[in-house]
């Protein structure tokens, strides 16, 4: 019996996987900079944004909230006919969300008296982001004073058909979703749309629009990612970039770091307890990773304060103390480049969730 073209294709793919060549191909693509991770992600997000809340449709209401911060309980329907509403889906430990916060804060300060209301929907990526005290501390740290809705059960996320952090929707005075932006960037475009909707609101309500002056976003330094390394998770549920040990397996494991490290591959050393969302250091714990970026961040926590030595290309560049459940900056270089990162965990109990790069 002959083999079809599809059959041959599956055989070839199988050989790639068994031999490890699919990993080598991925590494070669990333290492040679054939694409920018962030730009590719943004493109794919926009191509795949099939959601219920698309431009020209009615808004979806806040559903089954777990709590409110910076406000009494509210509904979007309470604001329709009165305000222009910016709905921002976010979560506080997400670096992409964090880089949008200065713009949101500036817009709120500039336009809240002109009729803009921002309603942030905080939908947690990790379990510790369900804790209202953790969220409250983060809002204070980032200077966020606009209303924040805790969406711990993803009910509002599902009501909007959302899939991404961060994502911003603009609702006009009539309650129609008229603008939708995924991810970072396009701040001036978004602000111009806010101004357009505020002018429309003023016309409907018979008000005058004040002199808004220069765009608020123009005064905020833009952060452009040059990362070629992907977001990398430690927990067994999503640790597909783990280069040693058993991917997807929970429980205590002992890891040995190899001498040769592949780029964009996570290597653990010592003894770790692997949970679904995180890897918890047990003894002699270390992390190694060859990356290409300017910045390296890590989402981490510890029950008691614990130090992590940060080594770059064999030189210790800093020690960070971890305790609060949040995102920590490990590396902040002026220019992007390829480097080898090593983290030496000084004691047990540190939980690592994810690397992100910028």
PDB file of C-alpha atoms in Angstrom, residues 94-342:
ATOM      1  CA  UNK A  94       1.915  41.051  33.920  1.00  0.00           C
ATOM      2  CA  UNK A  95       4.815  43.157  32.559  1.00  0.00           C
ATOM      3  CA  UNK A  96       2.810  44.028  29.439  1.00  0.00           C
ATOM      4  CA  UNK A  97       0.024  45.382  31.642  1.00  0.00           C
ATOM      5  CA  UNK A  98       2.482  47.236  33.855  1.00  0.00           C
ATOM      6  CA  UNK A  99       3.925  49.088  30.880  1.00  0.00           C
ATOM      7  CA  UNK A 100       0.433  50.395  30.006  1.00  0.00           C
ATOM      8  CA  UNK A 101      -0.335  51.668  33.523  1.00  0.00           C
ATOM      9  CA  UNK A 102       1.439  55.064  33.202  1.00  0.00           C
ATOM     10  CA  UNK A 103      -0.706  55.875  30.166  1.00  0.00           C
ATOM     11  CA  UNK A 104      -3.930  54.856  31.872  1.00  0.00           C
ATOM     12  CA  UNK A 105      -3.050  56.900  34.959  1.00  0.00           C
ATOM     13  CA  UNK A 106      -2.219  59.926  32.768  1.00  0.00           C
ATOM     14  CA  UNK A 107      -5.478  59.601  30.809  1.00  0.00           C
ATOM     15  CA  UNK A 108      -7.516  59.342  33.981  1.00  0.00           C
ATOM     16  CA  UNK A 109      -5.854  62.399  35.480  1.00  0.00           C
ATOM     17  CA  UNK A 110      -6.327  64.396  32.272  1.00  0.00           C
ATOM     18  CA  UNK A 111      -9.847  63.399  31.244  1.00  0.00           C
ATOM     19  CA  UNK A 112     -11.805  62.239  34.299  1.00  0.00           C
ATOM     20  CA  UNK A 113     -13.279  65.725  34.737  1.00  0.00           C
ATOM     21  CA  UNK A 114     -14.142  65.802  31.033  1.00  0.00           C
ATOM     22  CA  UNK A 115     -16.318  62.671  31.299  1.00  0.00           C
ATOM     23  CA  UNK A 116     -13.934  59.690  31.059  1.00  0.00           C
ATOM     24  CA  UNK A 117     -14.278  56.743  33.422  1.00  0.00           C
ATOM     25  CA  UNK A 118     -11.784  53.903  33.451  1.00  0.00           C
ATOM     26  CA  UNK A 119     -12.954  50.533  34.766  1.00  0.00           C
ATOM     27  CA  UNK A 120     -10.154  48.012  35.162  1.00  0.00           C
ATOM     28  CA  UNK A 121     -11.142  44.354  35.180  1.00  0.00           C
ATOM     29  CA  UNK A 122      -8.466  42.544  37.187  1.00  0.00           C
ATOM     30  CA  UNK A 123      -8.565  38.941  35.975  1.00  0.00           C
ATOM     31  CA  UNK A 124      -5.772  36.956  37.692  1.00  0.00           C
ATOM     32  CA  UNK A 125      -3.265  34.838  35.804  1.00  0.00           C
ATOM     33  CA  UNK A 126      -1.842  33.296  38.985  1.00  0.00           C
ATOM     34  CA  UNK A 127      -3.586  32.248  42.207  1.00  0.00           C
ATOM     35  CA  UNK A 128      -1.841  34.887  44.337  1.00  0.00           C
ATOM     36  CA  UNK A 129      -3.438  37.600  42.181  1.00  0.00           C
ATOM     37  CA  UNK A 130      -6.827  36.610  43.613  1.00  0.00           C
ATOM     38  CA  UNK A 131      -5.827  38.075  46.976  1.00  0.00           C
ATOM     39  CA  UNK A 132      -7.429  41.511  47.310  1.00  0.00           C
ATOM     40  CA  UNK A 133      -4.606  42.708  49.560  1.00  0.00           C
ATOM     41  CA  UNK A 134      -2.007  41.839  46.910  1.00  0.00           C
ATOM     42  CA  UNK A 135      -4.030  43.723  44.310  1.00  0.00           C
ATOM     43  CA  UNK A 136      -4.506  46.697  46.639  1.00  0.00           C
ATOM     44  CA  UNK A 137      -0.765  46.941  47.257  1.00  0.00           C
ATOM     45  CA  UNK A 138      -0.081  46.814  43.525  1.00  0.00           C
ATOM     46  CA  UNK A 139      -2.566  49.596  42.775  1.00  0.00           C
ATOM     47  CA  UNK A 140      -0.887  51.817  45.354  1.00  0.00           C
ATOM     48  CA  UNK A 141       2.536  51.035  43.889  1.00  0.00           C
ATOM     49  CA  UNK A 142       1.452  51.994  40.360  1.00  0.00           C
ATOM     50  CA  UNK A 143      -0.598  55.031  41.409  1.00  0.00           C
ATOM     51  CA  UNK A 144      -3.879  53.600  40.108  1.00  0.00           C
ATOM     52  CA  UNK A 145      -6.888  55.408  41.581  1.00  0.00           C
ATOM     53  CA  UNK A 146      -9.590  54.572  39.032  1.00  0.00           C
ATOM     54  CA  UNK A 147     -12.134  51.787  39.758  1.00  0.00           C
ATOM     55  CA  UNK A 148     -10.843  48.203  39.702  1.00  0.00           C
ATOM     56  CA  UNK A 149     -13.127  45.165  39.602  1.00  0.00           C
ATOM     57  CA  UNK A 150     -11.825  41.829  40.895  1.00  0.00           C
ATOM     58  CA  UNK A 151     -12.758  39.182  38.335  1.00  0.00           C
ATOM     59  CA  UNK A 152     -11.393  36.152  40.207  1.00  0.00           C
ATOM     60  CA  UNK A 153     -13.808  33.701  38.580  1.00  0.00           C
ATOM     61  CA  UNK A 154     -13.225  35.012  35.026  1.00  0.00           C
ATOM     62  CA  UNK A 155     -16.946  35.751  34.770  1.00  0.00           C
ATOM     63  CA  UNK A 156     -16.573  39.220  33.226  1.00  0.00           C
ATOM     64  CA  UNK A 157     -13.661  37.975  31.100  1.00  0.00           C
ATOM     65  CA  UNK A 158     -15.987  35.331  29.625  1.00  0.00           C
ATOM     66  CA  UNK A 159     -18.899  37.745  29.292  1.00  0.00           C
ATOM     67  CA  UNK A 160     -16.716  39.908  27.050  1.00  0.00           C
ATOM     68  CA  UNK A 161     -15.224  36.902  25.265  1.00  0.00           C
ATOM     69  CA  UNK A 162     -11.793  38.222  26.161  1.00  0.00           C
ATOM     70  CA  UNK A 163      -8.592  36.218  25.697  1.00  0.00           C
ATOM     71  CA  UNK A 164      -5.686  38.547  26.417  1.00  0.00           C
ATOM     72  CA  UNK A 165      -3.893  40.767  28.936  1.00  0.00           C
ATOM     73  CA  UNK A 166      -3.876  43.701  28.514  1.00  0.00           C
ATOM     74  CA  UNK A 167      -6.874  44.608  26.387  1.00  0.00           C
ATOM     75  CA  UNK A 168      -8.682  47.931  26.195  1.00  0.00           C
ATOM     76  CA  UNK A 169     -12.189  48.635  24.985  1.00  0.00           C
ATOM     77  CA  UNK A 170     -13.785  52.067  24.598  1.00  0.00           C
ATOM     78  CA  UNK A 171     -17.538  52.452  25.087  1.00  0.00           C
ATOM     79  CA  UNK A 172     -19.270  55.580  23.809  1.00  0.00           C
ATOM     80  CA  UNK A 173     -21.982  57.475  25.652  1.00  0.00           C
ATOM     81  CA  UNK A 174     -24.636  55.302  23.998  1.00  0.00           C
ATOM     82  CA  UNK A 175     -23.159  52.063  25.380  1.00  0.00           C
ATOM     83  CA  UNK A 176     -21.592  50.847  22.132  1.00  0.00           C
ATOM     84  CA  UNK A 177     -18.108  49.351  21.985  1.00  0.00           C
ATOM     85  CA  UNK A 178     -16.356  51.508  19.387  1.00  0.00           C
ATOM     86  CA  UNK A 179     -12.665  50.717  19.915  1.00  0.00           C
ATOM     87  CA  UNK A 180     -10.667  47.615  20.794  1.00  0.00           C
ATOM     88  CA  UNK A 181      -6.917  47.385  21.337  1.00  0.00           C
ATOM     89  CA  UNK A 182      -4.907  44.314  22.340  1.00  0.00           C
ATOM     90  CA  UNK A 183      -1.577  44.570  24.134  1.00  0.00           C
ATOM     91  CA  UNK A 184       0.790  47.493  24.423  1.00  0.00           C
ATOM     92  CA  UNK A 185       1.352  50.424  22.096  1.00  0.00           C
ATOM     93  CA  UNK A 186      -0.791  52.734  19.952  1.00  0.00           C
ATOM     94  CA  UNK A 187      -1.213  55.025  22.956  1.00  0.00           C
ATOM     95  CA  UNK A 188      -1.618  58.201  20.950  1.00  0.00           C
ATOM     96  CA  UNK A 189      -4.199  56.555  18.695  1.00  0.00           C
ATOM     97  CA  UNK A 190      -6.144  55.404  21.767  1.00  0.00           C
ATOM     98  CA  UNK A 191      -5.962  58.841  23.366  1.00  0.00           C
ATOM     99  CA  UNK A 192      -7.167  60.524  20.181  1.00  0.00           C
ATOM    100  CA  UNK A 193     -10.159  58.158  20.182  1.00  0.00           C
ATOM    101  CA  UNK A 194     -10.865  59.074  23.820  1.00  0.00           C
ATOM    102  CA  UNK A 195     -10.893  62.755  22.822  1.00  0.00           C
ATOM    103  CA  UNK A 196     -13.216  62.060  19.904  1.00  0.00           C
ATOM    104  CA  UNK A 197     -15.678  60.227  22.164  1.00  0.00           C
ATOM    105  CA  UNK A 198     -15.514  62.951  24.807  1.00  0.00           C
ATOM    106  CA  UNK A 199     -16.361  65.555  22.145  1.00  0.00           C
ATOM    107  CA  UNK A 200     -19.283  63.386  21.057  1.00  0.00           C
ATOM    108  CA  UNK A 201     -20.436  63.110  24.674  1.00  0.00           C
ATOM    109  CA  UNK A 202     -20.227  66.872  25.138  1.00  0.00           C
ATOM    110  CA  UNK A 203     -22.322  67.397  22.011  1.00  0.00           C
ATOM    111  CA  UNK A 204     -24.998  64.940  23.205  1.00  0.00           C
ATOM    112  CA  UNK A 205     -25.158  66.468  26.687  1.00  0.00           C
ATOM    113  CA  UNK A 206     -24.902  70.068  25.475  1.00  0.00           C
ATOM    114  CA  UNK A 207     -21.571  70.675  27.198  1.00  0.00           C
ATOM    115  CA  UNK A 208     -18.402  72.401  26.093  1.00  0.00           C
ATOM    116  CA  UNK A 209     -15.090  70.595  25.815  1.00  0.00           C
ATOM    117  CA  UNK A 210     -12.171  72.147  27.671  1.00  0.00           C
ATOM    118  CA  UNK A 211      -8.796  72.892  26.123  1.00  0.00           C
ATOM    119  CA  UNK A 212      -7.084  69.493  26.267  1.00  0.00           C
ATOM    120  CA  UNK A 213      -3.683  70.632  24.978  1.00  0.00           C
ATOM    121  CA  UNK A 214      -0.957  68.164  24.052  1.00  0.00           C
ATOM    122  CA  UNK A 215      -1.597  64.440  24.315  1.00  0.00           C
ATOM    123  CA  UNK A 216      -0.855  63.084  27.772  1.00  0.00           C
ATOM    124  CA  UNK A 217       0.881  60.063  26.255  1.00  0.00           C
ATOM    125  CA  UNK A 218       3.457  62.267  24.527  1.00  0.00           C
ATOM    126  CA  UNK A 219       5.086  62.986  27.891  1.00  0.00           C
ATOM    127  CA  UNK A 220       5.519  59.293  28.743  1.00  0.00           C
ATOM    128  CA  UNK A 221       8.683  57.544  27.628  1.00  0.00           C
ATOM    129  CA  UNK A 222       7.920  54.699  25.247  1.00  0.00           C
ATOM    130  CA  UNK A 223       9.325  51.268  26.092  1.00  0.00           C
ATOM    131  CA  UNK A 224      10.074  49.208  23.009  1.00  0.00           C
ATOM    132  CA  UNK A 225      10.752  45.531  23.500  1.00  0.00           C
ATOM    133  CA  UNK A 226      13.654  44.038  21.549  1.00  0.00           C
ATOM    134  CA  UNK A 227      13.272  40.603  23.093  1.00  0.00           C
ATOM    135  CA  UNK A 228      13.733  37.478  21.002  1.00  0.00           C
ATOM    136  CA  UNK A 229      13.091  35.231  23.982  1.00  0.00           C
ATOM    137  CA  UNK A 230       9.545  34.065  24.763  1.00  0.00           C
ATOM    138  CA  UNK A 231       7.648  34.264  28.025  1.00  0.00           C
ATOM    139  CA  UNK A 232       8.719  31.143  29.892  1.00  0.00           C
ATOM    140  CA  UNK A 233       6.734  29.427  32.646  1.00  0.00           C
ATOM    141  CA  UNK A 234       8.160  27.333  35.492  1.00  0.00           C
ATOM    142  CA  UNK A 235       5.063  25.428  36.636  1.00  0.00           C
ATOM    143  CA  UNK A 236       4.316  21.937  35.367  1.00  0.00           C
ATOM    144  CA  UNK A 237       1.140  23.093  33.637  1.00  0.00           C
ATOM    145  CA  UNK A 238       3.030  25.230  31.089  1.00  0.00           C
ATOM    146  CA  UNK A 239       6.753  24.444  31.291  1.00  0.00           C
ATOM    147  CA  UNK A 240       7.179  23.480  27.628  1.00  0.00           C
ATOM    148  CA  UNK A 241      10.544  25.306  27.520  1.00  0.00           C
ATOM    149  CA  UNK A 242      12.062  23.174  30.291  1.00  0.00           C
ATOM    150  CA  UNK A 243      15.334  21.760  28.965  1.00  0.00           C
ATOM    151  CA  UNK A 244      16.112  19.215  31.689  1.00  0.00           C
ATOM    152  CA  UNK A 245      13.808  17.100  33.811  1.00  0.00           C
ATOM    153  CA  UNK A 246      10.314  15.960  32.921  1.00  0.00           C
ATOM    154  CA  UNK A 247       8.040  18.577  31.368  1.00  0.00           C
ATOM    155  CA  UNK A 248       4.498  18.594  32.696  1.00  0.00           C
ATOM    156  CA  UNK A 249       5.324  16.452  35.737  1.00  0.00           C
ATOM    157  CA  UNK A 250       4.562  17.622  39.260  1.00  0.00           C
ATOM    158  CA  UNK A 251       6.236  16.768  42.522  1.00  0.00           C
ATOM    159  CA  UNK A 252       9.802  16.904  43.780  1.00  0.00           C
ATOM    160  CA  UNK A 253      12.542  16.494  41.195  1.00  0.00           C
ATOM    161  CA  UNK A 254      16.335  16.743  41.222  1.00  0.00           C
ATOM    162  CA  UNK A 255      17.844  18.601  38.275  1.00  0.00           C
ATOM    163  CA  UNK A 256      21.378  18.676  36.888  1.00  0.00           C
ATOM    164  CA  UNK A 257      22.319  21.699  34.765  1.00  0.00           C
ATOM    165  CA  UNK A 258      24.172  20.682  31.571  1.00  0.00           C
ATOM    166  CA  UNK A 259      27.396  22.360  30.470  1.00  0.00           C
ATOM    167  CA  UNK A 260      25.932  23.478  27.145  1.00  0.00           C
ATOM    168  CA  UNK A 261      22.755  25.548  27.254  1.00  0.00           C
ATOM    169  CA  UNK A 262      20.408  25.983  24.319  1.00  0.00           C
ATOM    170  CA  UNK A 263      19.014  29.512  23.879  1.00  0.00           C
ATOM    171  CA  UNK A 264      15.487  30.215  25.129  1.00  0.00           C
ATOM    172  CA  UNK A 265      15.458  27.049  27.192  1.00  0.00           C
ATOM    173  CA  UNK A 266      14.840  26.802  30.932  1.00  0.00           C
ATOM    174  CA  UNK A 267      17.306  24.796  32.997  1.00  0.00           C
ATOM    175  CA  UNK A 268      16.874  24.112  36.701  1.00  0.00           C
ATOM    176  CA  UNK A 269      19.577  22.918  39.077  1.00  0.00           C
ATOM    177  CA  UNK A 270      19.253  21.230  42.457  1.00  0.00           C
ATOM    178  CA  UNK A 271      16.022  20.066  44.069  1.00  0.00           C
ATOM    179  CA  UNK A 272      12.693  21.676  43.173  1.00  0.00           C
ATOM    180  CA  UNK A 273       9.071  20.916  43.985  1.00  0.00           C
ATOM    181  CA  UNK A 274       7.069  21.316  40.778  1.00  0.00           C
ATOM    182  CA  UNK A 275       3.523  22.653  41.175  1.00  0.00           C
ATOM    183  CA  UNK A 276       1.147  23.518  38.341  1.00  0.00           C
ATOM    184  CA  UNK A 277       1.791  27.273  38.492  1.00  0.00           C
ATOM    185  CA  UNK A 278       5.314  27.452  39.920  1.00  0.00           C
ATOM    186  CA  UNK A 279       8.542  25.694  40.796  1.00  0.00           C
ATOM    187  CA  UNK A 280       9.479  25.926  44.492  1.00  0.00           C
ATOM    188  CA  UNK A 281      13.135  25.780  45.523  1.00  0.00           C
ATOM    189  CA  UNK A 282      13.962  22.975  47.970  1.00  0.00           C
ATOM    190  CA  UNK A 283      17.773  22.777  48.167  1.00  0.00           C
ATOM    191  CA  UNK A 284      20.855  23.809  46.147  1.00  0.00           C
ATOM    192  CA  UNK A 285      18.417  25.467  43.750  1.00  0.00           C
ATOM    193  CA  UNK A 286      19.521  27.392  40.673  1.00  0.00           C
ATOM    194  CA  UNK A 287      18.130  28.527  37.321  1.00  0.00           C
ATOM    195  CA  UNK A 288      20.017  28.956  34.040  1.00  0.00           C
ATOM    196  CA  UNK A 289      18.721  30.567  30.843  1.00  0.00           C
ATOM    197  CA  UNK A 290      20.314  31.911  27.648  1.00  0.00           C
ATOM    198  CA  UNK A 291      18.213  34.831  26.460  1.00  0.00           C
ATOM    199  CA  UNK A 292      18.199  37.722  24.001  1.00  0.00           C
ATOM    200  CA  UNK A 293      16.661  40.930  25.391  1.00  0.00           C
ATOM    201  CA  UNK A 294      17.363  44.185  27.196  1.00  0.00           C
ATOM    202  CA  UNK A 295      15.308  43.360  30.251  1.00  0.00           C
ATOM    203  CA  UNK A 296      14.565  40.209  32.194  1.00  0.00           C
ATOM    204  CA  UNK A 297      11.746  40.025  34.745  1.00  0.00           C
ATOM    205  CA  UNK A 298      10.507  37.209  36.924  1.00  0.00           C
ATOM    206  CA  UNK A 299       7.218  36.603  38.729  1.00  0.00           C
ATOM    207  CA  UNK A 300       8.080  35.222  42.148  1.00  0.00           C
ATOM    208  CA  UNK A 301       7.123  34.976  45.820  1.00  0.00           C
ATOM    209  CA  UNK A 302       8.414  33.549  49.098  1.00  0.00           C
ATOM    210  CA  UNK A 303       6.823  32.833  52.476  1.00  0.00           C
ATOM    211  CA  UNK A 304       9.663  34.698  54.223  1.00  0.00           C
ATOM    212  CA  UNK A 305      12.205  37.132  52.729  1.00  0.00           C
ATOM    213  CA  UNK A 306      14.734  35.248  50.605  1.00  0.00           C
ATOM    214  CA  UNK A 307      17.691  36.377  48.512  1.00  0.00           C
ATOM    215  CA  UNK A 308      18.402  35.484  44.908  1.00  0.00           C
ATOM    216  CA  UNK A 309      21.833  36.123  43.420  1.00  0.00           C
ATOM    217  CA  UNK A 310      21.588  37.287  39.799  1.00  0.00           C
ATOM    218  CA  UNK A 311      24.536  36.302  37.597  1.00  0.00           C
ATOM    219  CA  UNK A 312      24.962  37.466  34.003  1.00  0.00           C
ATOM    220  CA  UNK A 313      27.658  35.869  31.846  1.00  0.00           C
ATOM    221  CA  UNK A 314      29.436  34.550  34.931  1.00  0.00           C
ATOM    222  CA  UNK A 315      29.440  37.844  36.842  1.00  0.00           C
ATOM    223  CA  UNK A 316      27.128  38.546  39.782  1.00  0.00           C
ATOM    224  CA  UNK A 317      25.295  41.786  38.956  1.00  0.00           C
ATOM    225  CA  UNK A 318      22.912  42.076  41.897  1.00  0.00           C
ATOM    226  CA  UNK A 319      21.078  40.352  44.724  1.00  0.00           C
ATOM    227  CA  UNK A 320      17.327  40.746  44.949  1.00  0.00           C
ATOM    228  CA  UNK A 321      15.169  39.971  47.947  1.00  0.00           C
ATOM    229  CA  UNK A 322      11.929  38.151  47.194  1.00  0.00           C
ATOM    230  CA  UNK A 323       8.839  37.894  49.349  1.00  0.00           C
ATOM    231  CA  UNK A 324       5.808  39.743  47.980  1.00  0.00           C
ATOM    232  CA  UNK A 325       3.936  37.957  45.188  1.00  0.00           C
ATOM    233  CA  UNK A 326       4.792  40.159  42.241  1.00  0.00           C
ATOM    234  CA  UNK A 327       7.083  40.791  39.291  1.00  0.00           C
ATOM    235  CA  UNK A 328      10.763  41.527  39.951  1.00  0.00           C
ATOM    236  CA  UNK A 329      13.293  43.020  37.520  1.00  0.00           C
ATOM    237  CA  UNK A 330      16.463  40.945  37.228  1.00  0.00           C
ATOM    238  CA  UNK A 331      18.235  42.668  34.335  1.00  0.00           C
ATOM    239  CA  UNK A 332      17.766  46.162  32.879  1.00  0.00           C
ATOM    240  CA  UNK A 333      20.415  46.795  30.214  1.00  0.00           C
ATOM    241  CA  UNK A 334      20.637  49.751  27.847  1.00  0.00           C
ATOM    242  CA  UNK A 335      20.871  47.598  24.732  1.00  0.00           C
ATOM    243  CA  UNK A 336      19.551  44.180  23.825  1.00  0.00           C
ATOM    244  CA  UNK A 337      21.900  41.257  23.477  1.00  0.00           C
ATOM    245  CA  UNK A 338      22.393  37.575  24.097  1.00  0.00           C
ATOM    246  CA  UNK A 339      23.468  36.665  27.611  1.00  0.00           C
ATOM    247  CA  UNK A 340      23.498  33.721  29.970  1.00  0.00           C
ATOM    248  CA  UNK A 341      21.486  34.314  33.118  1.00  0.00           C
ATOM    249  CA  UNK A 342      21.966  32.305  36.284  1.00  0.00           C
TER     250      UNK A 342
END
